[in-house]
């Protein structure tokens, strides 16, 4: 069995956190890591106990939702709230950090930013990361590691293959389709 890489593991965690987002415009997750240990996580959403965008829509000023606390900020604030140092840590984010989050990441002492998707990558953010000696690297999530419907998918493909067999599909074609299905699902088994 092949183990998932650390980068993929932490990026998958960020994608899971993004599933908690209450933003209707973009779901983002962030995971802060030090010494291969998760020290904090955050997703974009409203203040604790506040009105959420999914409930009443975004509160947009100058094309930016002012109701939302960004995922990176929520993760950094979680560290501050519980007294967890961020110096020399790494952050994994589903999307390239905005300019304000970039500055907060730098000020927190984080030394590496991994992001999965480009998103309005501001040139000044890249310049600031460079000036501060913060390494920035794109690490796309290679595959969805967690799939809660794998068994159902395998059963569905099996039933399709059975139906094709009953409808007279040749043995060679069925064997080829079965092999393709096995390749798709091998990483899950």
PDB file of C-alpha atoms in Angstrom:
ATOM      1  CA  UNK A   1       0.000   0.000   0.000  1.00  0.00           C
ATOM      2  CA  UNK A   2       1.305   3.450  -0.900  1.00  0.00           C
ATOM      3  CA  UNK A   3       0.975   6.083   1.790  1.00  0.00           C
ATOM      4  CA  UNK A   4      -0.218   9.561   0.981  1.00  0.00           C
ATOM      5  CA  UNK A   5       2.546  12.199   0.955  1.00  0.00           C
ATOM      6  CA  UNK A   6       2.652  14.793   3.723  1.00  0.00           C
ATOM      7  CA  UNK A   7       1.855  17.602   1.255  1.00  0.00           C
ATOM      8  CA  UNK A   8      -1.177  15.719  -0.052  1.00  0.00           C
ATOM      9  CA  UNK A   9      -2.279  14.836   3.485  1.00  0.00           C
ATOM     10  CA  UNK A  10      -2.209  18.430   4.703  1.00  0.00           C
ATOM     11  CA  UNK A  11      -3.741  19.773   1.479  1.00  0.00           C
ATOM     12  CA  UNK A  12      -6.554  17.218   1.796  1.00  0.00           C
ATOM     13  CA  UNK A  13      -7.117  18.505   5.349  1.00  0.00           C
ATOM     14  CA  UNK A  14      -7.456  22.040   3.964  1.00  0.00           C
ATOM     15  CA  UNK A  15      -9.987  20.843   1.405  1.00  0.00           C
ATOM     16  CA  UNK A  16     -11.954  19.148   4.185  1.00  0.00           C
ATOM     17  CA  UNK A  17     -11.928  22.385   6.184  1.00  0.00           C
ATOM     18  CA  UNK A  18     -13.231  24.251   3.124  1.00  0.00           C
ATOM     19  CA  UNK A  19     -16.336  22.051   3.300  1.00  0.00           C
ATOM     20  CA  UNK A  20     -17.228  23.934   6.517  1.00  0.00           C
ATOM     21  CA  UNK A  21     -17.146  27.324   4.759  1.00  0.00           C
ATOM     22  CA  UNK A  22     -20.249  29.479   4.941  1.00  0.00           C
ATOM     23  CA  UNK A  23     -19.210  31.679   2.015  1.00  0.00           C
ATOM     24  CA  UNK A  24     -21.304  31.390  -1.138  1.00  0.00           C
ATOM     25  CA  UNK A  25     -18.677  32.937  -3.409  1.00  0.00           C
ATOM     26  CA  UNK A  26     -15.632  30.733  -2.737  1.00  0.00           C
ATOM     27  CA  UNK A  27     -14.949  27.995  -0.196  1.00  0.00           C
ATOM     28  CA  UNK A  28     -11.429  28.078   1.247  1.00  0.00           C
ATOM     29  CA  UNK A  29      -9.654  26.013   3.878  1.00  0.00           C
ATOM     30  CA  UNK A  30      -6.278  26.517   5.582  1.00  0.00           C
ATOM     31  CA  UNK A  31      -4.168  24.215   7.741  1.00  0.00           C
ATOM     32  CA  UNK A  32      -1.171  25.403   9.758  1.00  0.00           C
ATOM     33  CA  UNK A  33       1.506  22.771  10.311  1.00  0.00           C
ATOM     34  CA  UNK A  34       4.702  22.651  12.356  1.00  0.00           C
ATOM     35  CA  UNK A  35       7.017  19.639  12.448  1.00  0.00           C
ATOM     36  CA  UNK A  36       4.498  17.530  10.471  1.00  0.00           C
ATOM     37  CA  UNK A  37       1.808  18.228  13.073  1.00  0.00           C
ATOM     38  CA  UNK A  38      -1.395  20.176  12.500  1.00  0.00           C
ATOM     39  CA  UNK A  39      -1.509  23.087  14.933  1.00  0.00           C
ATOM     40  CA  UNK A  40      -4.575  24.922  13.588  1.00  0.00           C
ATOM     41  CA  UNK A  41      -7.145  24.989  10.842  1.00  0.00           C
ATOM     42  CA  UNK A  42      -9.608  27.487   9.497  1.00  0.00           C
ATOM     43  CA  UNK A  43     -12.178  28.094   6.807  1.00  0.00           C
ATOM     44  CA  UNK A  44     -13.757  31.245   5.479  1.00  0.00           C
ATOM     45  CA  UNK A  45     -16.945  32.300   7.167  1.00  0.00           C
ATOM     46  CA  UNK A  46     -18.557  34.837   9.444  1.00  0.00           C
ATOM     47  CA  UNK A  47     -17.539  35.659  12.991  1.00  0.00           C
ATOM     48  CA  UNK A  48     -18.505  33.044  15.574  1.00  0.00           C
ATOM     49  CA  UNK A  49     -22.218  33.355  16.265  1.00  0.00           C
ATOM     50  CA  UNK A  50     -22.697  35.894  13.474  1.00  0.00           C
ATOM     51  CA  UNK A  51     -24.921  35.960  10.429  1.00  0.00           C
ATOM     52  CA  UNK A  52     -23.606  33.718   7.671  1.00  0.00           C
ATOM     53  CA  UNK A  53     -23.521  34.400   3.931  1.00  0.00           C
ATOM     54  CA  UNK A  54     -25.286  31.072   3.296  1.00  0.00           C
ATOM     55  CA  UNK A  55     -28.195  32.395   5.404  1.00  0.00           C
ATOM     56  CA  UNK A  56     -28.552  35.994   4.211  1.00  0.00           C
ATOM     57  CA  UNK A  57     -26.192  36.392   1.262  1.00  0.00           C
ATOM     58  CA  UNK A  58     -22.854  38.104   1.066  1.00  0.00           C
ATOM     59  CA  UNK A  59     -22.347  41.613   2.423  1.00  0.00           C
ATOM     60  CA  UNK A  60     -20.410  43.028  -0.520  1.00  0.00           C
ATOM     61  CA  UNK A  61     -18.553  46.339  -0.507  1.00  0.00           C
ATOM     62  CA  UNK A  62     -16.210  47.185  -3.409  1.00  0.00           C
ATOM     63  CA  UNK A  63     -16.714  43.675  -4.835  1.00  0.00           C
ATOM     64  CA  UNK A  64     -15.501  42.053  -1.606  1.00  0.00           C
ATOM     65  CA  UNK A  65     -17.571  40.321   1.076  1.00  0.00           C
ATOM     66  CA  UNK A  66     -16.851  42.152   4.322  1.00  0.00           C
ATOM     67  CA  UNK A  67     -18.774  39.613   6.422  1.00  0.00           C
ATOM     68  CA  UNK A  68     -16.254  36.843   5.806  1.00  0.00           C
ATOM     69  CA  UNK A  69     -13.147  36.125   7.858  1.00  0.00           C
ATOM     70  CA  UNK A  70     -10.681  34.414   5.525  1.00  0.00           C
ATOM     71  CA  UNK A  71      -9.552  30.837   6.167  1.00  0.00           C
ATOM     72  CA  UNK A  72      -5.917  31.837   6.712  1.00  0.00           C
ATOM     73  CA  UNK A  73      -6.922  34.500   9.234  1.00  0.00           C
ATOM     74  CA  UNK A  74      -9.206  32.086  11.078  1.00  0.00           C
ATOM     75  CA  UNK A  75      -6.353  29.582  11.373  1.00  0.00           C
ATOM     76  CA  UNK A  76      -3.902  32.262  12.545  1.00  0.00           C
ATOM     77  CA  UNK A  77      -6.438  33.639  15.026  1.00  0.00           C
ATOM     78  CA  UNK A  78      -7.037  30.139  16.379  1.00  0.00           C
ATOM     79  CA  UNK A  79      -3.301  29.947  17.137  1.00  0.00           C
ATOM     80  CA  UNK A  80      -3.403  33.350  18.828  1.00  0.00           C
ATOM     81  CA  UNK A  81      -6.506  32.439  20.842  1.00  0.00           C
ATOM     82  CA  UNK A  82      -4.932  29.277  22.237  1.00  0.00           C
ATOM     83  CA  UNK A  83      -1.330  30.508  22.536  1.00  0.00           C
ATOM     84  CA  UNK A  84       0.136  28.313  19.812  1.00  0.00           C
ATOM     85  CA  UNK A  85       3.271  29.796  18.222  1.00  0.00           C
ATOM     86  CA  UNK A  86       3.376  30.023  14.423  1.00  0.00           C
ATOM     87  CA  UNK A  87       7.054  30.915  13.952  1.00  0.00           C
ATOM     88  CA  UNK A  88       8.673  28.654  11.314  1.00  0.00           C
ATOM     89  CA  UNK A  89       5.371  26.883  10.612  1.00  0.00           C
ATOM     90  CA  UNK A  90       3.897  26.075   7.204  1.00  0.00           C
ATOM     91  CA  UNK A  91       0.406  26.800   5.920  1.00  0.00           C
ATOM     92  CA  UNK A  92      -1.566  24.767   3.394  1.00  0.00           C
ATOM     93  CA  UNK A  93      -4.343  26.722   1.682  1.00  0.00           C
ATOM     94  CA  UNK A  94      -6.832  25.619  -0.956  1.00  0.00           C
ATOM     95  CA  UNK A  95      -6.372  28.928  -2.841  1.00  0.00           C
ATOM     96  CA  UNK A  96      -3.569  31.464  -3.199  1.00  0.00           C
ATOM     97  CA  UNK A  97      -3.809  33.894  -0.234  1.00  0.00           C
ATOM     98  CA  UNK A  98      -5.141  37.401  -0.766  1.00  0.00           C
ATOM     99  CA  UNK A  99      -2.882  40.393  -0.113  1.00  0.00           C
ATOM    100  CA  UNK A 100      -4.159  40.961   3.449  1.00  0.00           C
ATOM    101  CA  UNK A 101      -3.730  37.291   4.370  1.00  0.00           C
ATOM    102  CA  UNK A 102      -0.278  37.351   2.781  1.00  0.00           C
ATOM    103  CA  UNK A 103       0.791  40.142   5.138  1.00  0.00           C
ATOM    104  CA  UNK A 104      -0.665  38.354   8.162  1.00  0.00           C
ATOM    105  CA  UNK A 105       1.070  35.110   7.198  1.00  0.00           C
ATOM    106  CA  UNK A 106       4.402  36.938   6.950  1.00  0.00           C
ATOM    107  CA  UNK A 107       3.911  38.736  10.261  1.00  0.00           C
ATOM    108  CA  UNK A 108       3.022  35.463  11.998  1.00  0.00           C
ATOM    109  CA  UNK A 109       6.429  33.983  11.166  1.00  0.00           C
ATOM    110  CA  UNK A 110       5.163  31.265   8.824  1.00  0.00           C
ATOM    111  CA  UNK A 111       7.984  30.309   6.466  1.00  0.00           C
ATOM    112  CA  UNK A 112       6.244  28.241   3.768  1.00  0.00           C
ATOM    113  CA  UNK A 113       2.932  28.706   1.965  1.00  0.00           C
ATOM    114  CA  UNK A 114       1.533  25.775  -0.007  1.00  0.00           C
ATOM    115  CA  UNK A 115      -1.568  26.472  -2.078  1.00  0.00           C
ATOM    116  CA  UNK A 116      -3.630  24.239  -4.346  1.00  0.00           C
ATOM    117  CA  UNK A 117      -5.268  26.654  -6.786  1.00  0.00           C
ATOM    118  CA  UNK A 118      -4.369  30.006  -8.231  1.00  0.00           C
ATOM    119  CA  UNK A 119      -6.877  32.681  -7.264  1.00  0.00           C
ATOM    120  CA  UNK A 120      -6.307  36.312  -8.148  1.00  0.00           C
ATOM    121  CA  UNK A 121      -2.603  35.907  -7.294  1.00  0.00           C
ATOM    122  CA  UNK A 122      -1.587  39.470  -6.494  1.00  0.00           C
ATOM    123  CA  UNK A 123       1.896  40.361  -7.780  1.00  0.00           C
ATOM    124  CA  UNK A 124       2.569  42.437  -4.659  1.00  0.00           C
ATOM    125  CA  UNK A 125       1.764  39.418  -2.468  1.00  0.00           C
ATOM    126  CA  UNK A 126       4.390  37.435  -4.362  1.00  0.00           C
ATOM    127  CA  UNK A 127       6.833  40.331  -3.940  1.00  0.00           C
ATOM    128  CA  UNK A 128       6.146  40.536  -0.199  1.00  0.00           C
ATOM    129  CA  UNK A 129       6.558  36.772   0.264  1.00  0.00           C
ATOM    130  CA  UNK A 130       9.883  37.012  -1.569  1.00  0.00           C
ATOM    131  CA  UNK A 131      11.076  39.990   0.518  1.00  0.00           C
ATOM    132  CA  UNK A 132      10.194  38.155   3.723  1.00  0.00           C
ATOM    133  CA  UNK A 133      11.896  34.932   2.631  1.00  0.00           C
ATOM    134  CA  UNK A 134       8.629  32.986   2.654  1.00  0.00           C
ATOM    135  CA  UNK A 135       8.691  30.052   0.277  1.00  0.00           C
ATOM    136  CA  UNK A 136       5.553  29.769  -1.883  1.00  0.00           C
ATOM    137  CA  UNK A 137       4.748  26.544  -3.699  1.00  0.00           C
ATOM    138  CA  UNK A 138       1.728  25.275  -5.560  1.00  0.00           C
ATOM    139  CA  UNK A 139       0.667  21.803  -4.410  1.00  0.00           C
ATOM    140  CA  UNK A 140      -2.493  20.747  -6.184  1.00  0.00           C
ATOM    141  CA  UNK A 141      -4.525  18.001  -4.576  1.00  0.00           C
ATOM    142  CA  UNK A 142      -3.821  15.048  -6.862  1.00  0.00           C
ATOM    143  CA  UNK A 143      -6.959  13.114  -6.035  1.00  0.00           C
ATOM    144  CA  UNK A 144      -9.731  13.195  -3.545  1.00  0.00           C
ATOM    145  CA  UNK A 145      -8.293  11.014  -0.840  1.00  0.00           C
ATOM    146  CA  UNK A 146     -11.530  10.674   1.064  1.00  0.00           C
ATOM    147  CA  UNK A 147     -14.493   9.329  -0.849  1.00  0.00           C
ATOM    148  CA  UNK A 148     -17.417   8.278   1.290  1.00  0.00           C
ATOM    149  CA  UNK A 149     -19.252   6.735  -1.661  1.00  0.00           C
ATOM    150  CA  UNK A 150     -16.581   4.351  -2.981  1.00  0.00           C
ATOM    151  CA  UNK A 151     -18.585   1.192  -2.270  1.00  0.00           C
ATOM    152  CA  UNK A 152     -21.658   2.607  -3.994  1.00  0.00           C
ATOM    153  CA  UNK A 153     -19.580   3.597  -7.029  1.00  0.00           C
ATOM    154  CA  UNK A 154     -18.017   0.142  -7.299  1.00  0.00           C
ATOM    155  CA  UNK A 155     -21.451  -1.492  -7.004  1.00  0.00           C
ATOM    156  CA  UNK A 156     -22.868   0.861  -9.643  1.00  0.00           C
ATOM    157  CA  UNK A 157     -20.068   0.091 -12.127  1.00  0.00           C
ATOM    158  CA  UNK A 158     -20.559  -3.617 -11.417  1.00  0.00           C
ATOM    159  CA  UNK A 159     -24.275  -3.358 -12.181  1.00  0.00           C
ATOM    160  CA  UNK A 160     -23.531  -1.488 -15.429  1.00  0.00           C
ATOM    161  CA  UNK A 161     -21.079  -4.200 -16.492  1.00  0.00           C
ATOM    162  CA  UNK A 162     -23.689  -6.862 -15.669  1.00  0.00           C
ATOM    163  CA  UNK A 163     -26.311  -5.031 -17.735  1.00  0.00           C
ATOM    164  CA  UNK A 164     -23.890  -4.746 -20.663  1.00  0.00           C
ATOM    165  CA  UNK A 165     -23.237  -8.498 -20.426  1.00  0.00           C
ATOM    166  CA  UNK A 166     -26.979  -9.252 -20.437  1.00  0.00           C
ATOM    167  CA  UNK A 167     -27.405  -7.014 -23.486  1.00  0.00           C
ATOM    168  CA  UNK A 168     -24.865  -9.011 -25.489  1.00  0.00           C
ATOM    169  CA  UNK A 169     -21.655  -6.980 -25.134  1.00  0.00           C
ATOM    170  CA  UNK A 170     -18.679  -9.080 -26.225  1.00  0.00           C
ATOM    171  CA  UNK A 171     -16.492 -10.781 -23.619  1.00  0.00           C
ATOM    172  CA  UNK A 172     -13.404  -8.911 -24.841  1.00  0.00           C
ATOM    173  CA  UNK A 173     -15.163  -5.535 -24.481  1.00  0.00           C
ATOM    174  CA  UNK A 174     -16.475  -6.476 -21.010  1.00  0.00           C
ATOM    175  CA  UNK A 175     -12.997  -7.610 -19.931  1.00  0.00           C
ATOM    176  CA  UNK A 176     -11.517  -4.302 -21.144  1.00  0.00           C
ATOM    177  CA  UNK A 177     -14.163  -2.279 -19.280  1.00  0.00           C
ATOM    178  CA  UNK A 178     -13.656  -4.385 -16.143  1.00  0.00           C
ATOM    179  CA  UNK A 179      -9.887  -3.751 -16.268  1.00  0.00           C
ATOM    180  CA  UNK A 180     -10.465   0.000 -16.682  1.00  0.00           C
ATOM    181  CA  UNK A 181     -12.824   0.006 -13.693  1.00  0.00           C
ATOM    182  CA  UNK A 182     -10.281  -1.917 -11.620  1.00  0.00           C
ATOM    183  CA  UNK A 183      -7.598   0.664 -12.433  1.00  0.00           C
ATOM    184  CA  UNK A 184      -9.915   3.490 -11.375  1.00  0.00           C
ATOM    185  CA  UNK A 185     -10.806   1.906  -8.051  1.00  0.00           C
ATOM    186  CA  UNK A 186      -7.498   0.194  -7.170  1.00  0.00           C
ATOM    187  CA  UNK A 187      -6.288   3.191  -5.134  1.00  0.00           C
ATOM    188  CA  UNK A 188      -9.421   2.900  -2.979  1.00  0.00           C
ATOM    189  CA  UNK A 189      -9.082  -0.820  -2.226  1.00  0.00           C
TER     190      UNK A 189
END
